[in-house]
Amino acid sequence: MTELETTAPPSDTGRLANPRTLGLVLLAHLVLWTLVPTLVSPNLPLDVVEALAWGREWELGYAKHPPLSAWMAEAMTMVLGRQAWGMYLLSSLCVTGAIALVYATARRFVDPTRAMVSALLLEGIYYHNFTTPEFNVNICIMPALAGMAYALVRGLTSRNVGWWALSGVCAGLAVLGKYTAAMMIGPVVLITLLHPDLRRCFRGPGPYVGLLVGGLVMTPHLWWIDQSSGQTLGYATARAGVETVQWYDHAVRPLGFTAKMIGVSLPMLVLAWPLMQNKGKKVLDTLSRAQLEAEASAAVLSPSARCWLIRTLALGGLASFFLMALVTGWKIRTMWAGPMFLFMGLLLMHARPITLSPIALRRFGRLFVTLFLLTPIGYAGMVLLQPISGEAKRVHFPGHELAHTVSDAWHTRYDRPLPIAAGEIWVASCVGYYAPDRPTAYLNVDPAGAAWCDDERLNREGGVLLHVLYKKLPVDAPPDEQWADWERRFPHLQRQDRLILQQQTLFGDPKPAVIDWAIIPPADMTN
């Protein structure tokens, strides 16, 4: 471990060493990133309404992903009702919970001040703020991965098998959120096997209990994968562009991934820069000297083991993605690596000489507050001003108006709840969420993408069928050729007048949303 360097007296570091400071920062993050998107986004984002369409059905797996994000979204809806702010709150809870667990983990390696800075630096990562209003599988696994790491460290430094069991639970939940969680979990397991000091843990029952518990958590979904013939795995490989790999992709794609990851890290590095201006003084922080000495005397892990464990937690996931791109030539989407930055701040605090002088701390504080406030302001500005360009974002879509329009038309004909909303993922999910009856969403009108529904059920129970006109076509364009197939599959289909709905914007005049739609009457009403 690098010698800690500071010239600051206890009074200067006390504020950063106090966990209450982090608590206030995380509370502010929670409030800002729940309130701002609620105020500026009339419609929930795509990933959110799609997760809600999945979660309504409580399946063990879905066409694109394992089930955890859908279950979490639906659970939040059950608790708070259909409140848009509840989805933004859920996402913010995942991020702030993960940061809190990172701080708790960092406290096992560094003094309180550096642990605090390790956590605060995470506000400089794009995936911990700007993208979080769109709750999705990448966000839902953040607290699970952070919890896995914390419980693992506690298990390695104690004989308590319970920590190993908890680590297994968190690892299993992370994989239930998204398979890419294995990109961090795998290297962590590997380093415990390869490092001689860490490998000693396998002499006890802890690691085996953790592996067993993690396997049990994943077992129901593994059964689902078998029953679905690996549907989610097929989707993942398709997204990675497996079928279009060229020989040069083995070099271009890993280099491109690396460049993007460096770009994502830059704001965090800018935040950390004032603390890295080493002046050559090498004295321990007097505030934490006694604590550090006590921890060092009781430490179970050697300095080498601690160093390698931190490196693996911080870089193992990113290195795994890089190697995957290098070996396979697959296109690694940058958002997949979002959860892999959680321990990057700890790596900086542990591996670099850090100056905690009053001047450095003040500069860090000013930069942190500036970035902390600018990110939600920037997000709000992007959402509000984007329509001036003539192109609305999905969050401007009139989903609420569309859902109530088609629902009202259904109820004027039939004295029963609207059972099914069928159509492309976006429009079917929006109607499925915003319609008062909250109908089942028959995504893409394809049982492969919505195993809980099929043509026979739609013909039997009835529902609405929707199709969004491609945005570049004029509003009076003829009906899409897709309707010929739908008229064959649903012989009692009743076409309705085309809907032209204005986007929900404060500025600009983007092209309206144009929706062709039809009502499919229930079978007992067609005689």
Short mmCIF file of C-alpha atoms in Angstrom, two decimals:
data_model
loop_
_atom_site.label_atom_id
_atom_site.label_comp_id
_atom_site.label_asym_id
_atom_site.label_seq_id
_atom_site.Cartn_x
_atom_site.Cartn_y
_atom_site.Cartn_z
CA MET A 1 0.00 0.00 0.00
CA THR A 2 1.29 3.43 -0.94
CA GLU A 3 2.28 5.64 1.95
CA LEU A 4 -0.44 8.22 2.67
CA GLU A 5 0.61 11.81 2.17
CA THR A 6 -0.93 14.91 3.65
CA THR A 7 -0.09 18.21 5.24
CA ALA A 8 -3.58 18.86 6.56
CA PRO A 9 -4.31 19.02 10.27
CA PRO A 10 -7.24 16.99 11.66
CA SER A 11 -9.66 19.94 11.46
CA ASP A 12 -9.22 20.15 7.69
CA THR A 13 -9.97 16.49 6.96
CA GLY A 14 -12.59 15.96 9.64
CA ARG A 15 -15.47 16.97 7.43
CA LEU A 16 -14.52 14.53 4.68
CA ALA A 17 -13.81 11.83 7.23
CA ASN A 18 -17.35 12.09 8.64
CA PRO A 19 -19.77 9.57 7.07
CA ARG A 20 -22.56 12.12 7.51
CA THR A 21 -21.00 14.14 4.70
CA LEU A 22 -21.45 11.24 2.31
CA GLY A 23 -24.97 10.73 3.60
CA LEU A 24 -25.87 14.34 2.78
CA VAL A 25 -24.29 14.10 -0.67
CA LEU A 26 -26.16 10.89 -1.47
CA LEU A 27 -29.41 12.37 -0.21
CA ALA A 28 -28.89 15.39 -2.45
CA HIS A 29 -28.13 13.07 -5.38
CA LEU A 30 -31.29 11.09 -4.65
CA VAL A 31 -33.46 14.21 -4.56
CA LEU A 32 -31.93 15.89 -7.62
CA TRP A 33 -31.98 12.83 -9.88
CA THR A 34 -35.52 11.99 -8.87
CA LEU A 35 -36.89 15.53 -9.12
CA VAL A 36 -35.20 16.82 -12.28
CA PRO A 37 -36.27 14.07 -14.71
CA THR A 38 -39.74 14.06 -13.16
CA LEU A 39 -40.10 17.77 -13.94
CA VAL A 40 -38.65 17.82 -17.47
CA SER A 41 -39.68 14.42 -18.91
CA PRO A 42 -43.39 14.03 -19.75
CA ASN A 43 -43.00 10.36 -20.72
CA LEU A 44 -40.93 7.60 -19.15
CA PRO A 45 -37.91 6.43 -21.20
CA LEU A 46 -37.99 3.32 -23.38
CA ASP A 47 -36.08 0.97 -21.08
CA VAL A 48 -38.36 1.90 -18.18
CA VAL A 49 -41.70 1.27 -19.88
CA GLU A 50 -40.33 -1.92 -21.42
CA ALA A 51 -39.19 -3.17 -17.99
CA LEU A 52 -42.66 -2.36 -16.65
CA ALA A 53 -44.26 -4.31 -19.50
CA TRP A 54 -42.09 -7.29 -18.57
CA GLY A 55 -42.51 -6.89 -14.84
CA ARG A 56 -46.30 -6.94 -15.04
CA GLU A 57 -46.03 -10.58 -16.09
CA TRP A 58 -43.55 -11.77 -13.38
CA GLU A 59 -41.63 -14.15 -15.64
CA LEU A 60 -38.36 -15.92 -14.78
CA GLY A 61 -36.73 -14.37 -17.82
CA TYR A 62 -37.52 -12.22 -20.82
CA ALA A 63 -36.58 -12.11 -24.48
CA LYS A 64 -33.75 -9.64 -23.97
CA HIS A 65 -32.62 -9.94 -20.36
CA PRO A 66 -32.87 -11.88 -17.11
CA PRO A 67 -35.67 -10.75 -14.79
CA LEU A 68 -34.28 -8.63 -11.94
CA SER A 69 -34.76 -5.15 -13.45
CA ALA A 70 -38.34 -5.96 -14.44
CA TRP A 71 -39.12 -7.32 -10.99
CA MET A 72 -37.64 -4.24 -9.33
CA ALA A 73 -39.61 -1.86 -11.55
CA GLU A 74 -42.86 -3.72 -10.94
CA ALA A 75 -42.23 -3.92 -7.20
CA MET A 76 -41.70 -0.16 -7.05
CA THR A 77 -44.96 0.34 -8.96
CA MET A 78 -46.78 -1.92 -6.50
CA VAL A 79 -45.44 0.16 -3.59
CA LEU A 80 -45.87 3.69 -5.00
CA GLY A 81 -48.46 3.19 -7.72
CA ARG A 82 -47.96 4.33 -11.29
CA GLN A 83 -45.91 7.39 -10.45
CA ALA A 84 -43.17 8.38 -12.89
CA TRP A 85 -41.06 9.74 -10.05
CA GLY A 86 -41.07 6.28 -8.50
CA MET A 87 -39.05 4.95 -11.43
CA TYR A 88 -36.54 7.78 -11.17
CA LEU A 89 -36.35 7.21 -7.44
CA LEU A 90 -35.67 3.51 -8.00
CA SER A 91 -32.80 4.29 -10.34
CA SER A 92 -31.32 6.85 -7.94
CA LEU A 93 -31.60 4.40 -5.06
CA CYS A 94 -29.58 1.87 -7.04
CA VAL A 95 -26.82 4.38 -7.75
CA THR A 96 -26.65 5.91 -4.27
CA GLY A 97 -26.88 2.47 -2.64
CA ALA A 98 -23.97 1.27 -4.75
CA ILE A 99 -21.88 4.34 -3.84
CA ALA A 100 -22.60 3.82 -0.14
CA LEU A 101 -21.45 0.20 -0.42
CA VAL A 102 -18.31 1.32 -2.25
CA TYR A 103 -17.54 3.63 0.67
CA ALA A 104 -18.08 0.78 3.14
CA THR A 105 -15.73 -1.41 1.10
CA ALA A 106 -13.13 1.34 0.81
CA ARG A 107 -13.13 1.69 4.60
CA ARG A 108 -11.66 -1.81 4.77
CA PHE A 109 -8.64 -0.61 2.77
CA VAL A 110 -8.00 3.09 3.39
CA ASP A 111 -8.60 5.72 6.06
CA PRO A 112 -11.99 7.52 6.36
CA THR A 113 -10.99 10.56 4.32
CA ARG A 114 -9.71 8.58 1.39
CA ALA A 115 -12.69 6.25 1.57
CA MET A 116 -14.94 9.30 1.35
CA VAL A 117 -13.08 10.69 -1.65
CA SER A 118 -13.24 7.23 -3.30
CA ALA A 119 -17.02 7.44 -3.12
CA LEU A 120 -17.34 11.11 -4.09
CA LEU A 121 -15.19 10.61 -7.18
CA LEU A 122 -17.90 8.34 -8.59
CA GLU A 123 -20.03 11.42 -9.25
CA GLY A 124 -17.54 12.10 -12.04
CA ILE A 125 -18.67 9.01 -13.95
CA TYR A 126 -21.27 9.60 -16.66
CA TYR A 127 -23.09 6.36 -15.85
CA HIS A 128 -23.72 7.40 -12.25
CA ASN A 129 -25.72 10.52 -13.08
CA PHE A 130 -26.50 11.56 -16.66
CA THR A 131 -27.85 8.20 -17.83
CA THR A 132 -29.57 7.17 -14.61
CA PRO A 133 -33.09 8.53 -15.34
CA GLU A 134 -33.48 5.57 -17.70
CA PHE A 135 -33.61 2.72 -15.20
CA ASN A 136 -32.38 -0.44 -16.89
CA VAL A 137 -30.40 -3.64 -16.44
CA ASN A 138 -27.07 -1.80 -16.22
CA ILE A 139 -28.26 0.34 -13.33
CA CYS A 140 -30.04 -2.42 -11.42
CA ILE A 141 -26.85 -4.50 -11.04
CA MET A 142 -24.77 -1.68 -9.52
CA PRO A 143 -25.81 -2.22 -5.88
CA ALA A 144 -25.59 -6.00 -6.31
CA LEU A 145 -22.00 -5.82 -7.58
CA ALA A 146 -21.02 -3.33 -4.87
CA GLY A 147 -22.68 -5.53 -2.24
CA MET A 148 -20.89 -8.60 -3.58
CA ALA A 149 -17.53 -6.83 -3.25
CA TYR A 150 -18.21 -5.59 0.28
CA ALA A 151 -19.40 -8.98 1.53
CA LEU A 152 -16.45 -10.70 -0.18
CA VAL A 153 -13.94 -8.42 1.54
CA ARG A 154 -15.63 -9.03 4.89
CA GLY A 155 -15.57 -12.77 4.21
CA LEU A 156 -11.88 -12.71 3.31
CA THR A 157 -11.00 -10.84 6.51
CA SER A 158 -13.14 -12.89 8.90
CA ARG A 159 -14.24 -16.45 9.52
CA ASN A 160 -17.91 -15.55 9.30
CA VAL A 161 -19.50 -17.78 6.68
CA GLY A 162 -22.49 -15.44 6.60
CA TRP A 163 -20.48 -12.86 4.67
CA TRP A 164 -19.65 -15.45 2.05
CA ALA A 165 -23.31 -16.40 1.78
CA LEU A 166 -24.26 -12.75 1.36
CA SER A 167 -21.59 -12.32 -1.31
CA GLY A 168 -23.09 -15.28 -3.16
CA VAL A 169 -26.58 -13.80 -2.92
CA CYS A 170 -25.38 -10.48 -4.32
CA ALA A 171 -23.42 -12.15 -7.12
CA GLY A 172 -26.44 -14.26 -8.04
CA LEU A 173 -28.71 -11.21 -8.06
CA ALA A 174 -26.22 -9.31 -10.22
CA VAL A 175 -26.32 -12.07 -12.84
CA LEU A 176 -30.13 -12.09 -12.58
CA GLY A 177 -29.92 -8.41 -13.47
CA LYS A 178 -27.62 -8.78 -16.47
CA TYR A 179 -25.23 -11.47 -17.60
CA THR A 180 -22.43 -8.93 -18.04
CA ALA A 181 -22.15 -8.87 -14.24
CA ALA A 182 -20.03 -11.97 -14.74
CA MET A 183 -17.39 -9.73 -16.34
CA MET A 184 -16.60 -8.38 -12.86
CA ILE A 185 -17.44 -11.49 -10.84
CA GLY A 186 -15.23 -13.75 -12.96
CA PRO A 187 -11.97 -11.82 -12.43
CA VAL A 188 -12.69 -11.55 -8.69
CA VAL A 189 -13.10 -15.32 -8.42
CA LEU A 190 -9.99 -15.79 -10.53
CA ILE A 191 -7.79 -13.55 -8.37
CA THR A 192 -8.86 -15.38 -5.21
CA LEU A 193 -7.74 -18.61 -6.86
CA LEU A 194 -4.44 -17.28 -8.23
CA HIS A 195 -3.11 -15.09 -5.41
CA PRO A 196 -1.46 -17.28 -2.74
CA ASP A 197 -2.69 -15.18 0.18
CA LEU A 198 -6.26 -14.98 -1.09
CA ARG A 199 -6.29 -18.64 -2.05
CA ARG A 200 -6.07 -19.63 1.60
CA CYS A 201 -9.77 -18.81 1.97
CA PHE A 202 -10.57 -22.05 0.13
CA ARG A 203 -9.30 -24.00 3.13
CA GLY A 204 -12.51 -23.05 4.90
CA PRO A 205 -16.18 -23.47 3.95
CA GLY A 206 -16.81 -19.80 3.10
CA PRO A 207 -16.11 -19.74 -0.66
CA TYR A 208 -18.00 -22.97 -1.22
CA VAL A 209 -21.01 -21.64 0.66
CA GLY A 210 -20.89 -18.46 -1.44
CA LEU A 211 -20.72 -20.41 -4.71
CA LEU A 212 -23.55 -22.69 -3.62
CA VAL A 213 -25.81 -19.82 -2.55
CA GLY A 214 -25.09 -17.87 -5.73
CA GLY A 215 -25.95 -20.94 -7.80
CA LEU A 216 -29.20 -21.44 -5.91
CA VAL A 217 -30.21 -17.83 -6.52
CA MET A 218 -29.69 -18.30 -10.26
CA THR A 219 -31.20 -21.79 -10.54
CA PRO A 220 -34.78 -20.79 -11.48
CA HIS A 221 -33.49 -18.53 -14.24
CA LEU A 222 -31.06 -21.17 -15.46
CA TRP A 223 -34.04 -23.50 -15.81
CA TRP A 224 -35.82 -20.78 -17.79
CA ILE A 225 -32.81 -20.40 -20.09
CA ASP A 226 -32.97 -24.11 -20.83
CA GLN A 227 -36.72 -23.96 -21.50
CA SER A 228 -36.35 -20.90 -23.76
CA SER A 229 -33.43 -22.40 -25.73
CA GLY A 230 -31.09 -19.64 -24.61
CA GLN A 231 -33.23 -16.80 -25.95
CA THR A 232 -31.49 -14.08 -23.95
CA LEU A 233 -28.06 -15.33 -24.99
CA GLY A 234 -29.09 -15.08 -28.63
CA TYR A 235 -30.21 -11.49 -28.12
CA ALA A 236 -26.90 -10.58 -26.44
CA THR A 237 -24.80 -11.98 -29.27
CA ALA A 238 -26.98 -10.27 -31.86
CA ARG A 239 -26.44 -6.92 -30.09
CA ALA A 240 -22.70 -7.56 -30.19
CA GLY A 241 -22.80 -7.86 -33.98
CA VAL A 242 -21.50 -11.43 -34.04
CA GLU A 243 -22.67 -12.02 -37.60
CA THR A 244 -20.87 -8.99 -39.03
CA VAL A 245 -17.40 -9.37 -37.48
CA GLN A 246 -14.54 -8.52 -39.85
CA TRP A 247 -10.88 -9.41 -39.33
CA TYR A 248 -9.96 -5.82 -38.45
CA ASP A 249 -12.64 -5.66 -35.75
CA HIS A 250 -10.33 -7.64 -33.45
CA ALA A 251 -8.15 -4.53 -33.29
CA VAL A 252 -10.51 -1.65 -34.02
CA ARG A 253 -13.22 -2.56 -31.54
CA PRO A 254 -11.05 -3.10 -28.45
CA LEU A 255 -9.17 0.13 -29.21
CA GLY A 256 -12.44 1.98 -29.69
CA PHE A 257 -13.76 0.55 -26.43
CA THR A 258 -10.61 1.69 -24.61
CA ALA A 259 -10.85 5.21 -26.02
CA LYS A 260 -14.47 5.51 -24.92
CA MET A 261 -13.69 4.24 -21.43
CA ILE A 262 -10.92 6.83 -21.09
CA GLY A 263 -13.38 9.49 -22.19
CA VAL A 264 -15.91 8.34 -19.59
CA SER A 265 -13.20 8.50 -16.89
CA LEU A 266 -11.99 12.02 -17.69
CA PRO A 267 -14.42 13.96 -15.43
CA MET A 268 -13.45 11.73 -12.51
CA LEU A 269 -9.76 12.27 -13.22
CA VAL A 270 -10.33 16.02 -13.37
CA LEU A 271 -12.02 15.82 -9.97
CA ALA A 272 -9.11 13.86 -8.54
CA TRP A 273 -6.38 16.05 -10.06
CA PRO A 274 -6.08 18.57 -7.17
CA LEU A 275 -5.47 15.68 -4.78
CA MET A 276 -2.71 14.18 -6.91
CA GLN A 277 -0.36 17.16 -6.78
CA ASN A 278 2.17 15.44 -4.52
CA LYS A 279 4.50 17.85 -2.73
CA GLY A 280 6.78 15.12 -1.44
CA LYS A 281 5.72 15.15 2.20
CA LYS A 282 5.17 11.67 3.61
CA VAL A 283 3.41 11.82 6.95
CA LEU A 284 0.33 9.93 8.00
CA ASP A 285 -2.88 11.83 8.63
CA THR A 286 -2.88 12.37 12.39
CA LEU A 287 -6.65 12.03 12.49
CA SER A 288 -6.53 8.43 11.30
CA ARG A 289 -3.02 7.31 12.41
CA ALA A 290 -4.27 5.35 15.43
CA GLN A 291 -7.06 3.78 13.44
CA LEU A 292 -4.76 2.83 10.58
CA GLU A 293 -2.26 1.27 12.97
CA ALA A 294 -5.03 -0.72 14.68
CA GLU A 295 -6.37 -1.92 11.34
CA ALA A 296 -2.90 -2.82 10.11
CA SER A 297 -2.19 -4.91 13.20
CA ALA A 298 -5.47 -6.78 12.80
CA ALA A 299 -5.39 -7.08 9.02
CA VAL A 300 -5.73 -10.55 7.62
CA LEU A 301 -4.85 -9.71 4.04
CA SER A 302 -1.27 -8.95 3.09
CA PRO A 303 -0.51 -5.64 1.33
CA SER A 304 -0.05 -7.57 -1.91
CA ALA A 305 -3.41 -9.31 -1.57
CA ARG A 306 -5.18 -6.04 -0.77
CA CYS A 307 -3.53 -4.32 -3.72
CA TRP A 308 -4.48 -7.03 -6.21
CA LEU A 309 -8.01 -7.28 -4.90
CA ILE A 310 -8.55 -3.53 -5.36
CA ARG A 311 -7.05 -3.64 -8.85
CA THR A 312 -9.33 -6.50 -9.80
CA LEU A 313 -12.46 -4.84 -8.44
CA ALA A 314 -11.62 -1.62 -10.28
CA LEU A 315 -10.24 -2.93 -13.58
CA GLY A 316 -11.32 -6.56 -13.86
CA GLY A 317 -14.64 -5.84 -15.56
CA LEU A 318 -13.18 -3.36 -18.05
CA ALA A 319 -10.29 -5.72 -18.81
CA SER A 320 -12.76 -8.55 -19.41
CA PHE A 321 -14.69 -6.49 -21.96
CA PHE A 322 -11.46 -5.46 -23.66
CA LEU A 323 -10.32 -9.08 -23.94
CA MET A 324 -13.72 -10.15 -25.24
CA ALA A 325 -13.54 -7.52 -27.99
CA LEU A 326 -9.95 -8.48 -28.77
CA VAL A 327 -10.59 -12.21 -29.03
CA THR A 328 -14.04 -12.21 -30.64
CA GLY A 329 -14.11 -8.91 -32.53
CA TRP A 330 -17.55 -8.25 -31.05
CA LYS A 331 -18.90 -4.73 -30.68
CA ILE A 332 -18.89 -3.93 -26.96
CA ARG A 333 -21.45 -1.25 -26.29
CA THR A 334 -20.09 1.30 -23.86
CA MET A 335 -23.19 1.24 -21.65
CA TRP A 336 -22.47 -2.42 -20.82
CA ALA A 337 -19.38 -1.29 -18.94
CA GLY A 338 -21.26 1.31 -16.88
CA PRO A 339 -21.37 -0.80 -13.68
CA MET A 340 -17.65 -1.60 -13.93
CA PHE A 341 -16.43 1.83 -12.74
CA LEU A 342 -17.62 1.49 -9.15
CA PHE A 343 -14.20 0.93 -7.59
CA MET A 344 -12.17 3.22 -9.83
CA GLY A 345 -12.08 5.93 -7.17
CA LEU A 346 -10.75 3.46 -4.60
CA LEU A 347 -8.03 2.44 -7.03
CA LEU A 348 -6.94 6.07 -7.39
CA MET A 349 -6.93 6.61 -3.63
CA HIS A 350 -4.98 3.41 -2.99
CA ALA A 351 -2.50 3.42 -5.85
CA ARG A 352 -1.54 7.09 -6.09
CA PRO A 353 0.21 9.39 -3.60
CA ILE A 354 -2.58 11.67 -2.43
CA THR A 355 -2.23 15.19 -1.03
CA LEU A 356 -4.91 16.23 1.45
CA SER A 357 -3.66 19.75 2.04
CA PRO A 358 -6.22 22.47 2.77
CA ILE A 359 -5.66 23.95 -0.70
CA ALA A 360 -6.11 20.58 -2.42
CA LEU A 361 -9.26 19.83 -0.46
CA ARG A 362 -10.77 23.21 -1.26
CA ARG A 363 -10.06 22.76 -4.97
CA PHE A 364 -11.52 19.29 -4.89
CA GLY A 365 -14.60 20.59 -3.08
CA ARG A 366 -15.19 23.38 -5.59
CA LEU A 367 -14.80 21.04 -8.55
CA PHE A 368 -17.07 18.45 -6.94
CA VAL A 369 -19.89 20.92 -6.20
CA THR A 370 -19.62 22.37 -9.70
CA LEU A 371 -19.87 18.98 -11.39
CA PHE A 372 -22.54 17.78 -8.96
CA LEU A 373 -24.81 20.70 -9.89
CA LEU A 374 -23.95 20.97 -13.58
CA THR A 375 -24.88 17.39 -14.46
CA PRO A 376 -28.61 17.65 -13.60
CA ILE A 377 -28.72 21.15 -15.11
CA GLY A 378 -27.13 19.78 -18.28
CA TYR A 379 -29.58 16.89 -18.36
CA ALA A 380 -32.55 19.23 -17.96
CA GLY A 381 -31.23 21.53 -20.68
CA MET A 382 -30.73 18.61 -23.07
CA VAL A 383 -34.28 17.34 -22.58
CA LEU A 384 -35.94 20.75 -22.75
CA LEU A 385 -33.97 22.19 -25.67
CA GLN A 386 -33.57 19.11 -27.89
CA PRO A 387 -36.95 19.69 -29.65
CA ILE A 388 -35.71 23.03 -30.99
CA SER A 389 -33.72 20.98 -33.50
CA GLY A 390 -36.99 19.55 -34.81
CA GLU A 391 -36.40 16.11 -33.34
CA ALA A 392 -38.21 15.13 -30.15
CA LYS A 393 -36.82 12.57 -27.74
CA ARG A 394 -38.79 9.56 -26.56
CA VAL A 395 -39.46 11.30 -23.25
CA HIS A 396 -41.53 13.85 -25.21
CA PHE A 397 -43.82 11.17 -26.63
CA PRO A 398 -47.53 11.69 -25.78
CA GLY A 399 -47.83 8.24 -24.22
CA HIS A 400 -50.39 9.25 -21.63
CA GLU A 401 -52.64 10.87 -24.25
CA LEU A 402 -52.32 7.92 -26.62
CA ALA A 403 -53.12 5.40 -23.89
CA HIS A 404 -56.24 7.24 -22.75
CA THR A 405 -57.41 7.85 -26.32
CA VAL A 406 -57.36 4.18 -27.30
CA SER A 407 -58.61 3.11 -23.89
CA ASP A 408 -61.61 5.45 -24.11
CA ALA A 409 -62.40 4.13 -27.60
CA TRP A 410 -62.33 0.57 -26.25
CA HIS A 411 -64.62 1.39 -23.34
CA THR A 412 -67.20 3.07 -25.56
CA ARG A 413 -67.63 -0.32 -27.25
CA TYR A 414 -67.11 -2.85 -24.48
CA ASP A 415 -67.96 -2.88 -20.78
CA ARG A 416 -64.80 -4.69 -19.77
CA PRO A 417 -61.16 -3.73 -19.12
CA LEU A 418 -58.83 -3.32 -22.08
CA PRO A 419 -56.94 -6.65 -21.96
CA ILE A 420 -54.06 -6.31 -24.46
CA ALA A 421 -52.06 -3.54 -26.15
CA ALA A 422 -50.19 -4.96 -29.16
CA GLY A 423 -47.60 -3.25 -31.30
CA GLU A 424 -43.94 -2.25 -31.44
CA ILE A 425 -42.17 -2.43 -28.09
CA TRP A 426 -42.25 1.33 -27.57
CA VAL A 427 -45.90 2.05 -28.26
CA ALA A 428 -47.25 -1.19 -26.75
CA SER A 429 -45.26 -0.62 -23.55
CA CYS A 430 -46.45 2.97 -23.24
CA VAL A 431 -50.11 2.02 -23.63
CA GLY A 432 -49.57 -0.97 -21.37
CA TYR A 433 -48.30 1.32 -18.62
CA TYR A 434 -50.37 4.49 -19.02
CA ALA A 435 -53.78 3.01 -19.89
CA PRO A 436 -56.07 2.96 -16.82
CA ASP A 437 -56.65 -0.80 -17.08
CA ARG A 438 -52.91 -1.46 -17.47
CA PRO A 439 -53.31 -4.05 -20.25
CA THR A 440 -50.82 -6.76 -21.10
CA ALA A 441 -48.27 -5.55 -23.66
CA TYR A 442 -47.96 -7.89 -26.64
CA LEU A 443 -44.50 -6.68 -27.63
CA ASN A 444 -43.77 -6.57 -31.36
CA VAL A 445 -46.93 -8.66 -31.82
CA ASP A 446 -44.58 -11.63 -31.50
CA PRO A 447 -44.79 -14.46 -28.94
CA ALA A 448 -40.99 -14.76 -29.13
CA GLY A 449 -40.70 -11.32 -27.53
CA ALA A 450 -43.70 -11.68 -25.21
CA ALA A 451 -44.09 -15.28 -24.10
CA TRP A 452 -47.16 -14.42 -22.00
CA CYS A 453 -49.25 -13.60 -25.07
CA ASP A 454 -49.90 -14.89 -28.59
CA ASP A 455 -52.24 -14.35 -31.55
CA GLU A 456 -54.78 -16.84 -30.22
CA ARG A 457 -55.12 -14.92 -26.95
CA LEU A 458 -55.41 -11.56 -28.72
CA ASN A 459 -58.12 -12.93 -31.02
CA ARG A 460 -59.92 -14.47 -28.02
CA GLU A 461 -59.72 -11.60 -25.52
CA GLY A 462 -59.48 -8.68 -27.93
CA GLY A 463 -57.40 -5.54 -27.56
CA VAL A 464 -55.83 -2.69 -29.48
CA LEU A 465 -53.19 -2.97 -32.19
CA LEU A 466 -50.88 0.01 -32.73
CA HIS A 467 -48.20 1.01 -35.20
CA VAL A 468 -46.11 4.19 -35.07
CA LEU A 469 -45.57 5.77 -38.47
CA TYR A 470 -41.87 6.08 -39.27
CA LYS A 471 -40.83 9.62 -38.29
CA LYS A 472 -39.35 10.53 -41.70
CA LEU A 473 -42.60 9.77 -43.54
CA PRO A 474 -45.24 12.48 -44.09
CA VAL A 475 -48.23 12.38 -41.76
CA ASP A 476 -50.49 11.41 -44.68
CA ALA A 477 -48.33 8.48 -45.83
CA PRO A 478 -50.26 5.31 -46.76
CA PRO A 479 -50.58 2.52 -44.17
CA ASP A 480 -47.54 0.36 -43.66
CA GLU A 481 -47.38 -3.00 -45.43
CA GLN A 482 -47.36 -4.59 -41.98
CA TRP A 483 -51.13 -4.17 -41.86
CA ALA A 484 -51.68 -6.78 -44.58
CA ASP A 485 -50.06 -9.42 -42.37
CA TRP A 486 -51.97 -8.26 -39.30
CA GLU A 487 -55.31 -8.39 -41.15
CA ARG A 488 -54.54 -12.00 -42.03
CA ARG A 489 -53.60 -12.92 -38.44
CA PHE A 490 -56.49 -11.02 -36.85
CA PRO A 491 -59.50 -11.43 -39.17
CA HIS A 492 -61.87 -9.32 -37.02
CA LEU A 493 -59.50 -6.36 -36.87
CA GLN A 494 -61.29 -2.99 -37.11
CA ARG A 495 -59.10 -0.16 -38.43
CA GLN A 496 -59.52 3.21 -36.72
CA ASP A 497 -58.78 6.74 -37.83
CA ARG A 498 -55.11 7.66 -37.78
CA LEU A 499 -54.02 9.50 -34.63
CA ILE A 500 -51.86 12.62 -34.93
CA LEU A 501 -50.65 13.65 -31.49
CA GLN A 502 -48.43 16.60 -30.64
CA GLN A 503 -45.16 15.91 -28.84
CA GLN A 504 -45.07 17.19 -25.26
CA THR A 505 -42.47 19.94 -25.43
CA LEU A 506 -41.97 23.42 -24.00
CA PHE A 507 -39.74 24.62 -26.82
CA GLY A 508 -39.56 23.88 -30.51
CA ASP A 509 -42.14 22.37 -32.83
CA PRO A 510 -41.05 18.80 -33.61
CA LYS A 511 -42.98 16.52 -35.92
CA PRO A 512 -46.07 15.05 -34.25
CA ALA A 513 -46.41 11.40 -33.31
CA VAL A 514 -48.47 9.57 -35.93
CA ILE A 515 -50.07 6.28 -34.96
CA ASP A 516 -52.13 3.89 -37.07
CA TRP A 517 -54.24 1.63 -34.91
CA ALA A 518 -57.08 -0.84 -34.79
CA ILE A 519 -59.42 -2.49 -32.32
CA ILE A 520 -59.66 -6.26 -32.19
CA PRO A 521 -63.00 -7.17 -30.59
CA PRO A 522 -63.27 -10.02 -28.07
CA ALA A 523 -64.26 -13.32 -29.65
CA ASP A 524 -67.61 -13.39 -27.84
CA MET A 525 -68.50 -10.02 -29.41
CA THR A 526 -67.85 -10.98 -33.04
CA ASN A 527 -70.90 -13.22 -33.51
#
